[in-house]
PDB file of C-alpha atoms in Angstrom:
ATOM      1  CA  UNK A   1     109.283 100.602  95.949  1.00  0.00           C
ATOM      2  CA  UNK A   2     112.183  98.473  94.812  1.00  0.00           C
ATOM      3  CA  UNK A   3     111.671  95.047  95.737  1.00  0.00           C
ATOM      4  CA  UNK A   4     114.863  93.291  96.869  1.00  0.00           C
ATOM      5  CA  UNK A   5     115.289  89.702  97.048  1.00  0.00           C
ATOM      6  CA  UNK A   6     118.249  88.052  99.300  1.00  0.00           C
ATOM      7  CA  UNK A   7     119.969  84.666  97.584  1.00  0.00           C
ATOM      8  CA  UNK A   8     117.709  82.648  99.759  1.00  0.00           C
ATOM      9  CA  UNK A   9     114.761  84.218  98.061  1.00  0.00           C
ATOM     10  CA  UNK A  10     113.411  85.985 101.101  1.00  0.00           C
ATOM     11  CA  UNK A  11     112.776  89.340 100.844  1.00  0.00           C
ATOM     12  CA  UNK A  12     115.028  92.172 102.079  1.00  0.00           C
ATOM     13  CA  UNK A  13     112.087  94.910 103.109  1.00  0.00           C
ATOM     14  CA  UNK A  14     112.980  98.542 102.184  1.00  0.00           C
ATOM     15  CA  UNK A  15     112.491 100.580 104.796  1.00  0.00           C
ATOM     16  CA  UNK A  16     112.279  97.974 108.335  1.00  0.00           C
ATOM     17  CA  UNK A  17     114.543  98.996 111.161  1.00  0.00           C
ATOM     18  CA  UNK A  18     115.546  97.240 114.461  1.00  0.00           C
ATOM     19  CA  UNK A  19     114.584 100.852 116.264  1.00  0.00           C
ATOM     20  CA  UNK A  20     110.764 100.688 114.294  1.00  0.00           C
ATOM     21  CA  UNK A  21     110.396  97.325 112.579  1.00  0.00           C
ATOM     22  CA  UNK A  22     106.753  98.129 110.595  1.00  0.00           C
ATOM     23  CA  UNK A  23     106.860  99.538 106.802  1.00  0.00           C
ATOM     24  CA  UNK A  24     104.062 100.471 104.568  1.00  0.00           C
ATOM     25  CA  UNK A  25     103.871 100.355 100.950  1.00  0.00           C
ATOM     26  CA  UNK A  26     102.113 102.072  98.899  1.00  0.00           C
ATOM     27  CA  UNK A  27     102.792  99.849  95.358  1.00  0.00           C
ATOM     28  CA  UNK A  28     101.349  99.434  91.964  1.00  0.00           C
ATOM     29  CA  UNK A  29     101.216  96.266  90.900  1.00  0.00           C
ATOM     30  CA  UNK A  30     101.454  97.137  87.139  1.00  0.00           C
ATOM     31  CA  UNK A  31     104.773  98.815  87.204  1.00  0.00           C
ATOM     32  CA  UNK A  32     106.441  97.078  89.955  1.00  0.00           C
ATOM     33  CA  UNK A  33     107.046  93.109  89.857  1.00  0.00           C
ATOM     34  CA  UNK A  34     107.398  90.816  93.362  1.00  0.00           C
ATOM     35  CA  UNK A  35     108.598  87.682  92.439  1.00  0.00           C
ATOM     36  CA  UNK A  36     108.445  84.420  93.972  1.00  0.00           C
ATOM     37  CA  UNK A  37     109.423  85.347  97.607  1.00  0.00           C
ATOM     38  CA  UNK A  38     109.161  84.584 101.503  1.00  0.00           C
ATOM     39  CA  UNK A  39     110.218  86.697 104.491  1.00  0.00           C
ATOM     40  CA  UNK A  40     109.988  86.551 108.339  1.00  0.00           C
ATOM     41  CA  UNK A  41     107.335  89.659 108.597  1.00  0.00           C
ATOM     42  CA  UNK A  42     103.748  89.276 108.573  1.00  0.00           C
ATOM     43  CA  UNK A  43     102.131  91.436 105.778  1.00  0.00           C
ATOM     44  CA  UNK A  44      98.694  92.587 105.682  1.00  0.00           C
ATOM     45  CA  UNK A  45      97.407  93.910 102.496  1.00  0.00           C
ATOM     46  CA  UNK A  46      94.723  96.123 101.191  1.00  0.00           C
ATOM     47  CA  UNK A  47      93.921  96.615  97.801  1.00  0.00           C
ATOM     48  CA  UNK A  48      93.630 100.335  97.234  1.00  0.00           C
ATOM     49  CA  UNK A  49      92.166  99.939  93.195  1.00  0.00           C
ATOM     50  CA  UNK A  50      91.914  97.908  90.644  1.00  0.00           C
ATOM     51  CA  UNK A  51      92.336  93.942  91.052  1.00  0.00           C
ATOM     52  CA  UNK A  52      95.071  91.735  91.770  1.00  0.00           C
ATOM     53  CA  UNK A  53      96.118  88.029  92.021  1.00  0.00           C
ATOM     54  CA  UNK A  54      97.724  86.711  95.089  1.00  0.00           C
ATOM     55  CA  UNK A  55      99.847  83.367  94.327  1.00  0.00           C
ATOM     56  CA  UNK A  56     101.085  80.854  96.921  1.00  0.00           C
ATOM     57  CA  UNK A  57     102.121  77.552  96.765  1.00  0.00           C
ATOM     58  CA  UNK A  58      99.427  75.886  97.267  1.00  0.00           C
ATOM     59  CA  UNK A  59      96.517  78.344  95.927  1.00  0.00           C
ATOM     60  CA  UNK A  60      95.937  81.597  94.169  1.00  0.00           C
ATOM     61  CA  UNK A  61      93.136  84.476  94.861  1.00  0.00           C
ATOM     62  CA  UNK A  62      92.214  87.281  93.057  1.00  0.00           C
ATOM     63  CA  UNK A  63      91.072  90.580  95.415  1.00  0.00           C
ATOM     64  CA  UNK A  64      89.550  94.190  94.117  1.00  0.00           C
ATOM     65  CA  UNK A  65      89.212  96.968  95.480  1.00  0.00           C
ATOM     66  CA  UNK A  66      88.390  97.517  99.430  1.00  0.00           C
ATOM     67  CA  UNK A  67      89.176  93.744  99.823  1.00  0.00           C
ATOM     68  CA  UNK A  68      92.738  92.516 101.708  1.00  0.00           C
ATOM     69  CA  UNK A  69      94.406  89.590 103.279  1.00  0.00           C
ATOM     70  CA  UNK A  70      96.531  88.370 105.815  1.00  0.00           C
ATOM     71  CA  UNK A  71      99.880  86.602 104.854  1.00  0.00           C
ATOM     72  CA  UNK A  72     101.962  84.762 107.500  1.00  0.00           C
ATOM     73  CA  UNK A  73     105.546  85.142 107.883  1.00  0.00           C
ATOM     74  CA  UNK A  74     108.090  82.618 105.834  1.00  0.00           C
ATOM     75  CA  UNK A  75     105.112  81.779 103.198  1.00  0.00           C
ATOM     76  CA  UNK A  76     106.211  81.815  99.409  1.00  0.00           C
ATOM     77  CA  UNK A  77     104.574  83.608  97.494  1.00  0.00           C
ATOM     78  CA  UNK A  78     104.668  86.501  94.382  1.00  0.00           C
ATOM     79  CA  UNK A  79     101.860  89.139  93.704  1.00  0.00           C
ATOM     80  CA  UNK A  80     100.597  90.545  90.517  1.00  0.00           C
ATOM     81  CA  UNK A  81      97.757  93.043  89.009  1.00  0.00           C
ATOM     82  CA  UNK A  82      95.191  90.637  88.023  1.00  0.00           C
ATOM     83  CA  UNK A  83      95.205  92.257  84.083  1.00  0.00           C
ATOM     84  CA  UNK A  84      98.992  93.035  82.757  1.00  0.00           C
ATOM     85  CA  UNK A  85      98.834  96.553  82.306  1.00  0.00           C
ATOM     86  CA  UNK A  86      96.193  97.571  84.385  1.00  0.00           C
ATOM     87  CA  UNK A  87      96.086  99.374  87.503  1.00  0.00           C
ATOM     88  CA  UNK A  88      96.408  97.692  90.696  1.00  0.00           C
ATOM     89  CA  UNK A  89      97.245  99.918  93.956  1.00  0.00           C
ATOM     90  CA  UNK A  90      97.957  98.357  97.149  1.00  0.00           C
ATOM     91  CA  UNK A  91      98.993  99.655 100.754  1.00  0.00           C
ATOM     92  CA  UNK A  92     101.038  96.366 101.864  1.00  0.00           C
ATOM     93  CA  UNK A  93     101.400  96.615 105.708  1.00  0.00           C
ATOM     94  CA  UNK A  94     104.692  94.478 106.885  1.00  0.00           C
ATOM     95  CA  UNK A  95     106.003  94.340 110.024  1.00  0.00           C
ATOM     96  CA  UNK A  96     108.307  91.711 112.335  1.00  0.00           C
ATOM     97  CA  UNK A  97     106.312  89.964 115.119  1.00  0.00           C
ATOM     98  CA  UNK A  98     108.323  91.732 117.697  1.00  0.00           C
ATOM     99  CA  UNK A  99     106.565  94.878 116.594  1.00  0.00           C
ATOM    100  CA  UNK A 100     103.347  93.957 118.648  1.00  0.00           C
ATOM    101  CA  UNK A 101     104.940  91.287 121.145  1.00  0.00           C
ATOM    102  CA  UNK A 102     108.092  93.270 122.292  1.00  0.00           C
ATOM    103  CA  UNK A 103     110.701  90.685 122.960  1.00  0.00           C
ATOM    104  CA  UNK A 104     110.135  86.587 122.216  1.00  0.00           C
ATOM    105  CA  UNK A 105     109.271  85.393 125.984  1.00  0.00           C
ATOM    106  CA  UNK A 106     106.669  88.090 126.410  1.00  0.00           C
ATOM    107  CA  UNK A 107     102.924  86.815 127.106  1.00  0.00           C
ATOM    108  CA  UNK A 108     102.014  89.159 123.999  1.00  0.00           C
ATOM    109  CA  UNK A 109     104.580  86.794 122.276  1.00  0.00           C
ATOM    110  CA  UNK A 110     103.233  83.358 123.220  1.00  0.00           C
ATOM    111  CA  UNK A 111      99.775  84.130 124.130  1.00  0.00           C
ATOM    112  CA  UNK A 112      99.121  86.104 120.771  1.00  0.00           C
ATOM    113  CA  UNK A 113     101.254  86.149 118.355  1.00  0.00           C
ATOM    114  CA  UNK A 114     102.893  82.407 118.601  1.00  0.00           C
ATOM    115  CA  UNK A 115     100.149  80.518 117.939  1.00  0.00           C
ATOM    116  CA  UNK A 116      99.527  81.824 114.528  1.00  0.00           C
ATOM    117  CA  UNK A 117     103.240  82.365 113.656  1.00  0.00           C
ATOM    118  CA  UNK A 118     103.960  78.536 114.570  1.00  0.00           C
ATOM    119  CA  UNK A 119     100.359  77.154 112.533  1.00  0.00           C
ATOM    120  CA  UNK A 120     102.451  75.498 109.704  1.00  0.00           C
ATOM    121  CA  UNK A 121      98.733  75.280 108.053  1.00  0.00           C
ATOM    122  CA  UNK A 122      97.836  78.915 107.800  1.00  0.00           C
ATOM    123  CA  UNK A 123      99.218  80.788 104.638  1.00  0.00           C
ATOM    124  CA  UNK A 124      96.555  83.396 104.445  1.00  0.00           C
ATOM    125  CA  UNK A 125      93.368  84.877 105.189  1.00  0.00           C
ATOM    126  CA  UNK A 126      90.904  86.507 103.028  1.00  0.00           C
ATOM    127  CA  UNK A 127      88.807  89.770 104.149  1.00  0.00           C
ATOM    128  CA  UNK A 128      85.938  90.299 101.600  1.00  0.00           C
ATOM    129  CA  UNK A 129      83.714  92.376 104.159  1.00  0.00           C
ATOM    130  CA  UNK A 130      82.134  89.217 105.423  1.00  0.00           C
ATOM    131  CA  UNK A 131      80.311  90.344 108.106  1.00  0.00           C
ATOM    132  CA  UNK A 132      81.125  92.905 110.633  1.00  0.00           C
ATOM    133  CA  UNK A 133      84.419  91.620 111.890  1.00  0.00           C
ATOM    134  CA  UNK A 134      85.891  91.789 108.565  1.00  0.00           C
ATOM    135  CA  UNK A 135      84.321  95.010 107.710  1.00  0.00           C
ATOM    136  CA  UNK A 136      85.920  96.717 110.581  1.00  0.00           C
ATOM    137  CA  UNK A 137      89.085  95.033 110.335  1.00  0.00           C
ATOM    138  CA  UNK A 138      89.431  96.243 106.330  1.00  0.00           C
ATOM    139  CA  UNK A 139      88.496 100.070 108.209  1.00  0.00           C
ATOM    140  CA  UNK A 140      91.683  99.823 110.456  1.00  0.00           C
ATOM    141  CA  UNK A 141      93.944  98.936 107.820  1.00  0.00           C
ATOM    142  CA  UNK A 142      93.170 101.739 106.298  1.00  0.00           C
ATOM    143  CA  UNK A 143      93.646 103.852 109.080  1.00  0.00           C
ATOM    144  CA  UNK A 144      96.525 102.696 109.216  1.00  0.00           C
ATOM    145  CA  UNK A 145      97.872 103.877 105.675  1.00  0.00           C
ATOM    146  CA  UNK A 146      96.171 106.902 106.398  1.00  0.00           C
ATOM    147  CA  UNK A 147      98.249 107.531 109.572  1.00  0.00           C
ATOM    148  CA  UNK A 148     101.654 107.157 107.671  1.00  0.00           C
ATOM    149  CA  UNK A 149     101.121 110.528 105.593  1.00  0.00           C
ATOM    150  CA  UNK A 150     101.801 112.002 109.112  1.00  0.00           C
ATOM    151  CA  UNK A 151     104.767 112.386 111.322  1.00  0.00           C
ATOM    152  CA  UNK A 152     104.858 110.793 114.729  1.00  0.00           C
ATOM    153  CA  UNK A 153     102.194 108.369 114.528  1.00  0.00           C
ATOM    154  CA  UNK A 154     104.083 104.980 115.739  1.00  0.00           C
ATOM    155  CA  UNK A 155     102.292 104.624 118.620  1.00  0.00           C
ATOM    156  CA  UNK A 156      98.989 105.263 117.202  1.00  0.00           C
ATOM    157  CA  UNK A 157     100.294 102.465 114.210  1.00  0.00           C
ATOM    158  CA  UNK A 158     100.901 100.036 117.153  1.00  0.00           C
ATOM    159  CA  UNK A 159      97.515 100.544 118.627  1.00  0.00           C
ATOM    160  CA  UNK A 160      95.985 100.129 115.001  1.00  0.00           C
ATOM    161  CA  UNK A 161      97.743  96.908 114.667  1.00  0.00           C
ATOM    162  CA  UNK A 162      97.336  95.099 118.049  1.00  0.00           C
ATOM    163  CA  UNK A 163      93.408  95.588 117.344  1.00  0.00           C
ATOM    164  CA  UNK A 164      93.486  94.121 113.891  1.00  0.00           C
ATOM    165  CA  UNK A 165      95.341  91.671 115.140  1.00  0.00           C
ATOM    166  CA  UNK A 166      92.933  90.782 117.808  1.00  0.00           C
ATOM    167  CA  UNK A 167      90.085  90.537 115.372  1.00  0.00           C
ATOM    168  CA  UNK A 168      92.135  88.098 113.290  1.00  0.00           C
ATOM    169  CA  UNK A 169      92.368  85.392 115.837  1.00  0.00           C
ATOM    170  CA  UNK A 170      88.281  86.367 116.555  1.00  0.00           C
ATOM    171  CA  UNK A 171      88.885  85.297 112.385  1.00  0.00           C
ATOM    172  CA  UNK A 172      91.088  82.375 112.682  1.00  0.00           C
ATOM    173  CA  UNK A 173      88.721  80.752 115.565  1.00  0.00           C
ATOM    174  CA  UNK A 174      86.152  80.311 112.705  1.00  0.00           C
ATOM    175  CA  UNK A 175      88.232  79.814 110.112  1.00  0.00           C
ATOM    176  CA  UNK A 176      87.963  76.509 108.698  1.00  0.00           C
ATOM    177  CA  UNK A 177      91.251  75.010 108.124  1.00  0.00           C
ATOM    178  CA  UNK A 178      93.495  76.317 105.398  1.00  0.00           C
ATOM    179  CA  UNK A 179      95.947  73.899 104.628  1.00  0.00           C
ATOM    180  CA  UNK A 180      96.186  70.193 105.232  1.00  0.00           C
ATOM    181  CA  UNK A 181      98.966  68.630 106.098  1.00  0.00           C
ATOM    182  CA  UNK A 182      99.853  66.896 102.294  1.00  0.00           C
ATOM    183  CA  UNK A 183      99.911  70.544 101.334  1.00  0.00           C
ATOM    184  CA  UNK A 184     102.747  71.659 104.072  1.00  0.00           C
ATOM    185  CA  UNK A 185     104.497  68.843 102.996  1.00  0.00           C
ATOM    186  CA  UNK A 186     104.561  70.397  99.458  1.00  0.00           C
ATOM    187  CA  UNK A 187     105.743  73.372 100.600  1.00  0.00           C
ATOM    188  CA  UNK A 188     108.773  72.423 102.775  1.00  0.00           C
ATOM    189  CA  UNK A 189     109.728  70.729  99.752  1.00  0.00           C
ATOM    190  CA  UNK A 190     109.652  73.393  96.999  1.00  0.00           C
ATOM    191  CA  UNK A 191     111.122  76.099  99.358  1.00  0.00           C
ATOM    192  CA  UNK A 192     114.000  73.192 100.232  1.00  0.00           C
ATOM    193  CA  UNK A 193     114.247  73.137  96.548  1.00  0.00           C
ATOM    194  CA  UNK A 194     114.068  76.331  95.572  1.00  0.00           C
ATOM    195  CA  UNK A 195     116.834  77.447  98.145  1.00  0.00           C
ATOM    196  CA  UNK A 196     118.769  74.532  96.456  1.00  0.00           C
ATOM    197  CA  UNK A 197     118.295  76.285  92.872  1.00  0.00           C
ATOM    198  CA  UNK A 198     119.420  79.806  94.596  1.00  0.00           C
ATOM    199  CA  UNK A 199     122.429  78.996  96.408  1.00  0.00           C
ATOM    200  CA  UNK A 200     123.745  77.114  93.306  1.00  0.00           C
ATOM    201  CA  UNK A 201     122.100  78.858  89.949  1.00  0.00           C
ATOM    202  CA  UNK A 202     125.698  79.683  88.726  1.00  0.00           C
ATOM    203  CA  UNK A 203     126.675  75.449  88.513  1.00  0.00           C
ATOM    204  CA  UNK A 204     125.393  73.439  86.044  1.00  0.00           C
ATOM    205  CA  UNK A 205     122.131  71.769  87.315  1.00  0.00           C
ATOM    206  CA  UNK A 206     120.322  68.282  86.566  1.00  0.00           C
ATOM    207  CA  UNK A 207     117.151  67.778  87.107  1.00  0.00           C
ATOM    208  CA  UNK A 208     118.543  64.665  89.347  1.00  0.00           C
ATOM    209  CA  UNK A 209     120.191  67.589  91.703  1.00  0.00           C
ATOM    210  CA  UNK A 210     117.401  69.418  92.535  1.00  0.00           C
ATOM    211  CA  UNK A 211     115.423  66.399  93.038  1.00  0.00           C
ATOM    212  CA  UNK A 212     117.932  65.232  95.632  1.00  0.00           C
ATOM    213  CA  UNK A 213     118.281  68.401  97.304  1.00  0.00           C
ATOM    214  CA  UNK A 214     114.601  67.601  99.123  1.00  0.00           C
ATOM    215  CA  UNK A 215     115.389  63.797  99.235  1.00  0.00           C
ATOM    216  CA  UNK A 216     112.545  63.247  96.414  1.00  0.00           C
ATOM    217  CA  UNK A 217     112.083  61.341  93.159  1.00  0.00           C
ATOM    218  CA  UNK A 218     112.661  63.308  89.841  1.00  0.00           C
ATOM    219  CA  UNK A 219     108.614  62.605  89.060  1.00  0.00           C
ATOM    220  CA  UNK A 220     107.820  64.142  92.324  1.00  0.00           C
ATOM    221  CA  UNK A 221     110.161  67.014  91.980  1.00  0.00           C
ATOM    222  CA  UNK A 222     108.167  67.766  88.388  1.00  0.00           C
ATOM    223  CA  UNK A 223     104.973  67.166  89.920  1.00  0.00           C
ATOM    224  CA  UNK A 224     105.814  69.443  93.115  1.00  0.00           C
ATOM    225  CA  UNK A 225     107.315  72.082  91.037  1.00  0.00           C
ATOM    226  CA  UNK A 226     103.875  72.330  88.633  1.00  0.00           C
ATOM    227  CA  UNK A 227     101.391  72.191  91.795  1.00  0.00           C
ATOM    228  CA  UNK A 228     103.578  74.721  93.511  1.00  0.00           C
ATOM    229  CA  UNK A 229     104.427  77.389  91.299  1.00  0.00           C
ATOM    230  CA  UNK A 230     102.971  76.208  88.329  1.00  0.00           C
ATOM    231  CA  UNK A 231     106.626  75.981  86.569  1.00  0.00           C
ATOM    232  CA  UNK A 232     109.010  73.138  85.462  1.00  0.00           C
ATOM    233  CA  UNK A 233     112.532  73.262  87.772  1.00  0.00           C
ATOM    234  CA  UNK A 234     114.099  74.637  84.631  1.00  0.00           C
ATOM    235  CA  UNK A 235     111.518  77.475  83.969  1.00  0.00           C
ATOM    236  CA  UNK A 236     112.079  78.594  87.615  1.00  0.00           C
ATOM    237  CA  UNK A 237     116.165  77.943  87.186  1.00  0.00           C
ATOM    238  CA  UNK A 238     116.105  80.316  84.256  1.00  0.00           C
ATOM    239  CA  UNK A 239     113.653  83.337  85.207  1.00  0.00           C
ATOM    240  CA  UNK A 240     115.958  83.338  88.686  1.00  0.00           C
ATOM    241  CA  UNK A 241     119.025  83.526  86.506  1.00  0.00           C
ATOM    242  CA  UNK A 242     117.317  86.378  84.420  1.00  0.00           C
ATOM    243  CA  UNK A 243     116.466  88.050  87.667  1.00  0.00           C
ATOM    244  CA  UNK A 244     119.775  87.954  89.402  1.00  0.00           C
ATOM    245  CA  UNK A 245     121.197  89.512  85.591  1.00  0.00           C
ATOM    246  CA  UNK A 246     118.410  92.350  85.660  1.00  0.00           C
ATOM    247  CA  UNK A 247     119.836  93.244  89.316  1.00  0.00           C
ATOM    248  CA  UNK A 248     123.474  93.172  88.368  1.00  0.00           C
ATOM    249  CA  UNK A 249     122.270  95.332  84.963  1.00  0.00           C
ATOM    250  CA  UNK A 250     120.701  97.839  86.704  1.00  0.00           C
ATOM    251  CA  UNK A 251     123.440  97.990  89.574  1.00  0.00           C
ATOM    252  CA  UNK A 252     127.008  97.516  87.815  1.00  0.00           C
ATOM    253  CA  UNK A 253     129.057  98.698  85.312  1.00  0.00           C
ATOM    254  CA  UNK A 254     130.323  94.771  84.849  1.00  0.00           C
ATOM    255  CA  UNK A 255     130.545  94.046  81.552  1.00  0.00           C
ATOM    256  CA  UNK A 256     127.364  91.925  79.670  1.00  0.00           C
ATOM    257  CA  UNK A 257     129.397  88.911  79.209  1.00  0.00           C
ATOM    258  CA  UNK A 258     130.312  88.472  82.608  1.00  0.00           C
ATOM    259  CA  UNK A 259     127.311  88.726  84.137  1.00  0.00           C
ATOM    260  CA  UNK A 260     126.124  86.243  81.577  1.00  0.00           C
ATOM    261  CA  UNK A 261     128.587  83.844  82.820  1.00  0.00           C
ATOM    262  CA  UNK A 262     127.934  84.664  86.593  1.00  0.00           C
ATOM    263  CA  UNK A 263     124.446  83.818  86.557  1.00  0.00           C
ATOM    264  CA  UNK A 264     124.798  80.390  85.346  1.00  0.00           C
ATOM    265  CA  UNK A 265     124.326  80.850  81.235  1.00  0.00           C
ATOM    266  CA  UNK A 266     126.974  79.105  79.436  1.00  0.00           C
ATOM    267  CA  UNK A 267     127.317  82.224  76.939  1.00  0.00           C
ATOM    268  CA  UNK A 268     126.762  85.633  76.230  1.00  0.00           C
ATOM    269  CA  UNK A 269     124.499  84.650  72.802  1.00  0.00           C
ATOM    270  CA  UNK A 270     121.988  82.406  74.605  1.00  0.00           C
ATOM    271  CA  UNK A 271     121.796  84.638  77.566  1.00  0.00           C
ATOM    272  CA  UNK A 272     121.490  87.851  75.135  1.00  0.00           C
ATOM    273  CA  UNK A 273     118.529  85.756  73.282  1.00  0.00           C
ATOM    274  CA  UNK A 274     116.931  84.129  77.077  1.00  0.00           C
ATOM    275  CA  UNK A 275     116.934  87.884  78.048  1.00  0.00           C
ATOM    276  CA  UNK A 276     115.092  89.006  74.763  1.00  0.00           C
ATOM    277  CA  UNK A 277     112.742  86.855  74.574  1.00  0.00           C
ATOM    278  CA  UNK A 278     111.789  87.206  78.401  1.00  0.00           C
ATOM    279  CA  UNK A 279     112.202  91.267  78.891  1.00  0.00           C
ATOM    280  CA  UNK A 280     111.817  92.413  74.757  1.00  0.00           C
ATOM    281  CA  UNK A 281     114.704  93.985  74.995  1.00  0.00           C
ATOM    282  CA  UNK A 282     118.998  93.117  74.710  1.00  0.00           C
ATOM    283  CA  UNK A 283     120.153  93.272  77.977  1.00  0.00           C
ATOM    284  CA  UNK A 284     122.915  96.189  76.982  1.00  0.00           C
ATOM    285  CA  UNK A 285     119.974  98.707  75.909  1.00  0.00           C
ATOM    286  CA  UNK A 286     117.844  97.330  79.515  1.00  0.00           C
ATOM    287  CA  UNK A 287     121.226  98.185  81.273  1.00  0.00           C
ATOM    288  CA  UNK A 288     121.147 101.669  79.111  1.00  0.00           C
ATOM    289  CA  UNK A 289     117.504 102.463  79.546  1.00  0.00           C
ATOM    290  CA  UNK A 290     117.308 101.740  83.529  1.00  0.00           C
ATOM    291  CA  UNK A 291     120.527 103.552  84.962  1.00  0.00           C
ATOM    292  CA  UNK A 292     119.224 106.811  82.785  1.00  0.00           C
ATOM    293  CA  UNK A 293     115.949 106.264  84.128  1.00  0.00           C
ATOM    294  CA  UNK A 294     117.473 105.798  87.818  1.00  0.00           C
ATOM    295  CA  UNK A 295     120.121 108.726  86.981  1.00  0.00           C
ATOM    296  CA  UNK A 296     122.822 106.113  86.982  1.00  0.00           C
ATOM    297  CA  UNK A 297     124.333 102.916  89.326  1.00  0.00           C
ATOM    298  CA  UNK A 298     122.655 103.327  92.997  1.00  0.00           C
TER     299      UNK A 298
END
């Protein structure tokens, strides 16, 4: 699965269609990175082997094997296998809300699916097999993965979902609250800031701009940025500059220097060395390596 990330930093999903909007991936976690990253589907994952750690911005979680979680839509958040290098296999379930509610004024909409899309306080829900609820709801989704290896199954997919999604409000009713409201605070800011840091990573930033951008002190833009996402502005400001490189590596034939200068470095030796240092290789012999593994530019 390639992951593709817009220049808002929500994720483009490979694969979702107005005609079917549901996807399944089947990804490991050791070969394939998801970086910091929000998008309007809900996602329900189940951890197929091995371990992995789930990061938000307000809280991490680690989950094995035959464990999963809910993740609501327009959360930030990145994924990775709990060890670096070892296995970690996941079937991550995505779909738009319009999958199960048909169109936005339906009672399936606003009876169902509304109240949980609009709870500003609910990032995620764990399923450990606690209790029977849980325990059947970790057996449909993967009934549901099961169901993709076979040709004309969307209805049966639907029916899958609508009952997990069922049991997770029977989950949410007894749920004890998962955010409080300091903590959705904290996260309109550092998506308002990181959107800032996207739309402009080519300029010259100050740590005075960003700050701004969310109408907050430079202290509290440090301080939001370390609770967050556990990075300074400038740590995040470079590895999205290295990302949007990688991309233009992998997919161009434009020269190294330019992309350098389009992404924001002020010259090809510090971004050569930034690259290094952060991928272990130049970025001409990543460029060489990844088109000859990919047969060339997509």
């Amino acid at each position: 699965m390639k992951i593709r990330i817009r220049e808002n930093q929500s994720e483009e999903i490979e694969g979702l269609s107005t005609e079917y909007p549901y996807i399944c991936h089947h990804v490991n976690l050791a070969d394939t990175r998801i970086p910091w990253h929000w998008h309007e589907e809900v996602e329900f994952v189940f951890v197929v082997s091995g371990a992995m750690t789930l990061t938000t911005s307000n809280q991490t979680c680690s989950f094995h094997k035959g464990e999963g979680f809910f993740i609501n839509a327009n959360v930030l958040c990145t994924m990775n296998a709990r060890e670096e290098g070892q296995t970690a296999v996941i079937d991550s379930h995505l779909f738009h809300p319009v999958f199960l509610g048909g169109h936005f004024k339906s009672i399936f909409f606003t009876r169902y699916l509304e109240p949980v899309l609009q709870n500003r306080y609910l990032e995620l829900l764990e399923f450990r097999e606690a209790g029977p609820r849980q325990k059947k709801l970790l057996e449909l989704l993967r009934r549901a993965a099961l169901l993709q290896k076979h040709e004309n199954t969307e209805f049966q997919t639907r029916n899958v979902f609508s009952d997990i999604w069922l049991l997770l409000l029977e989950e949410l009713r007894e749920a004890k609250p998962l955010l409080d409201s300091s903590k959705s605070v904290n996260r309109d800011r550092i998506q308002t800031m990181l959107a800032f840091i996207q739309q402009n990573y080519r300029e010259k930033l100050s740590l005075e701009d960003i700050a701004r951008s969310a109408c907050v002190s430079k202290s509290e833009c440090l301080r939001c940025f370390r609770t967050s996402i556990q990075r300074t502005p400038f740590e995040y400001l470079l590895d999205y500059r290295l990302e949007c490189a990688e991309r233009l590596l992998r997919t161009t034939d434009t020269p190294v220097l330019d992309i350098a200068l389009k992404c924001g470095f002020s010259n090809g030796a510090y971004f050569g060395k930034m690259f290094k240092e952060a991928r272990g290789i130049p970025p001409g012999l990543y460029r060489k390596v990844h088109q000859k593994k990919n047969g060339g530019i997509p």
